[in-house]
Amino acid sequence: MAQPPDTSPPHSHGLLDRNAAAWIALGLIVLLTLAVWRFFDVQSEERIRDRFLHRAESTRQALVLRLQAYEQTLQGASAFFAANETVSRTDWGSYVGGLQLDRYLPGIQGTGFALLVRPEERHTHEAGVRGEGFPSYHIHPEGTREIYSSIVYMEPFGGRNLRAFGYDMYSDPVRREAMERARDTGKLALSGRVILVQETDSGIQPGFLMYLPVYRGPAADALERRASLLGFVFSPFRAHDMIGGLFAEVPRDVEIELFDHNPVAENLLFSTLTGAHTPHFVTTLDVEFGGRTWVARFSSTPFFESDAQSVEAPLILITGVTVGLMLFAVIHGNALYRRRMSIAAARLAQSRDDFRMLVESMPGVVFRTRAGPPWTVIHVSRGTQDIFDKPPEYFIKEGHTIGEFVHPDDRDRVHDIVQAAIASRTPYEVEFRVRNRLRGLRWVIARGQPNIDRSGRAKWVDGLIFDITERRAAEAAIRNLAFIDALTQLPNRRFLMDRLRQGMANSDRKQHFNALLFIDLDHFKDVNDKLGHDAGDALLIEVANRLKNSVREGDTVVRLGGDEFVVMLEDLGGSQHEAQTKTAHIADKVLVALNRPHEIGEHAVTTTPSIGYTTFRGQEVSAEELLRRADRAMYTAKEGGRNQICSLDAA
């Protein structure tokens, strides 16, 4: 089979055939694996650190947002005082209760108002509060000071908060510093670490307070603010209750230690550290709020460190070493493998040559083409010389296709059959004519099979083409014997019955009448007896020719046997009367034609026909019954004196 030149089998003399190559490859793979492992280990460490820092920053932001939420509460309380000339204890209780702080901002100890009281106003103030129903009320701690700030409103007003009623927060330097900062700036101020007066003898926690000043009127600068200061709205916080509640709401990826100002033990506000774990990651962030700085020290938890551990670096190390060992084994065995491949390639080349010899010895053409128009030839055997009068190189090197030799009348049919086979992934078989410059038109049969890849697409088409011209000629001869009368070359009885059934179906579809003429020669036996059978045969041939010339093109003339002939007429009109008229006219022509003398050798022979006919439409009766009706009509003509036409159809 003609095809492109072959490549030589692999030789076993390269570097890959030596064992040293396996050791070199193993060393390179291990070095590369260590480098990649180290790179990914560092990258993984950085990603975990970034995740930790992000978690720490998120926690810091959550703390700031919660403090800002408390600030908004105090801003609302300050606005409540600004909107009302007087705020009673009942008003304050209703306002704070409506905020539902326990529900929306848990962790707050309370929300209160501290009134600024000058020394000369103290007794009047205490008397007024006692008059409201608090007979034991007094400003505490005792002592004479230049100014007092007494907690007069505190909600919720019960429990621990009762201990703060009347407390002078100006008496404590830490609280006073925050209050004066709020007074002078007009902004919220956060106090340093304190122990709240709400604490009892047990469960004492560090605390802090938020202050927001309340003025009697507008204050543009620090002096005006001091002069018009009425008091402070404030909120005290137990650090563990407030901050612990906040951190209970976030994942424990980080531990936190929260310090007031400096990260020393005496400034510790809150801590989640519980064990002796040494954290892998630690960072410190400042929390700026209310004019004060808290220091938050974050450290990674065991859960975070175990959860964040990446398997990439260990997996790369294991995979790299494994791949190196596998590659070592592959290269180490390469020499033996390549030697075996060389032997196998030689055997394959021998098998290929044997296959070519087998293919070239086969009759016909062995081919492989592309799986789509124009069916470019990939391989083809030398049988093309016999069938197409062209060598294989004409198709492979010059790019011609087998389709160029297919007869134009057969090309579309062949194309459709091959395309359908490719689409359905099935073999095909098709017979068609090809043009041969020396031998003329030849009949061939092509059998093919599309080759399908794993994705279901056709890669190419393999097949065979055989010359079947002689077989087709033999089949035509056999077909003539089956359907053609050997003497007259007219169709025979078998052909008539098939054609009659087709005519009945066409008549039924079109609703047109057809007719059947039955013709028998009168006294034909006398011709055989007097002149011999050769003369009789010559007469039958002449009668057949006159019959074909007497009917229309497309009508069927048949020799039924002996001296009997049948003519089938089609498309005679939509009514029986019209059909009978046309049939009678054609029968008259036949009668006249057959009455003319026949020149048989040296003799002039005159013979007459007896003609019977019947018309029909559709398939109401069988073909056999129609033939019997025409036969009966013919015998009626003979009984009536011969040389005449008779019909059994109703007038």
XYZ file of C-alpha atoms in Angstrom, residues 127 171 173 245 256 269 320 334 424 478 498 503 563 571 600 637:
16
model
C -32.625 67.733 100.422
C -13.509 62.303 93.866
C -8.568 61.069 89.824
C -19.532 38.757 75.807
C -6.601 38.458 73.345
C -8.588 44.849 81.429
C 8.628 14.970 44.676
C 14.700 2.244 29.835
C -24.442 6.318 12.186
C -30.417 -13.233 -15.672
C -45.750 -6.608 -11.411
C -50.721 0.462 -12.574
C -49.487 -16.122 -29.947
C -54.129 7.456 -17.689
C -42.155 -13.573 -43.969
C -64.458 -11.817 -29.912
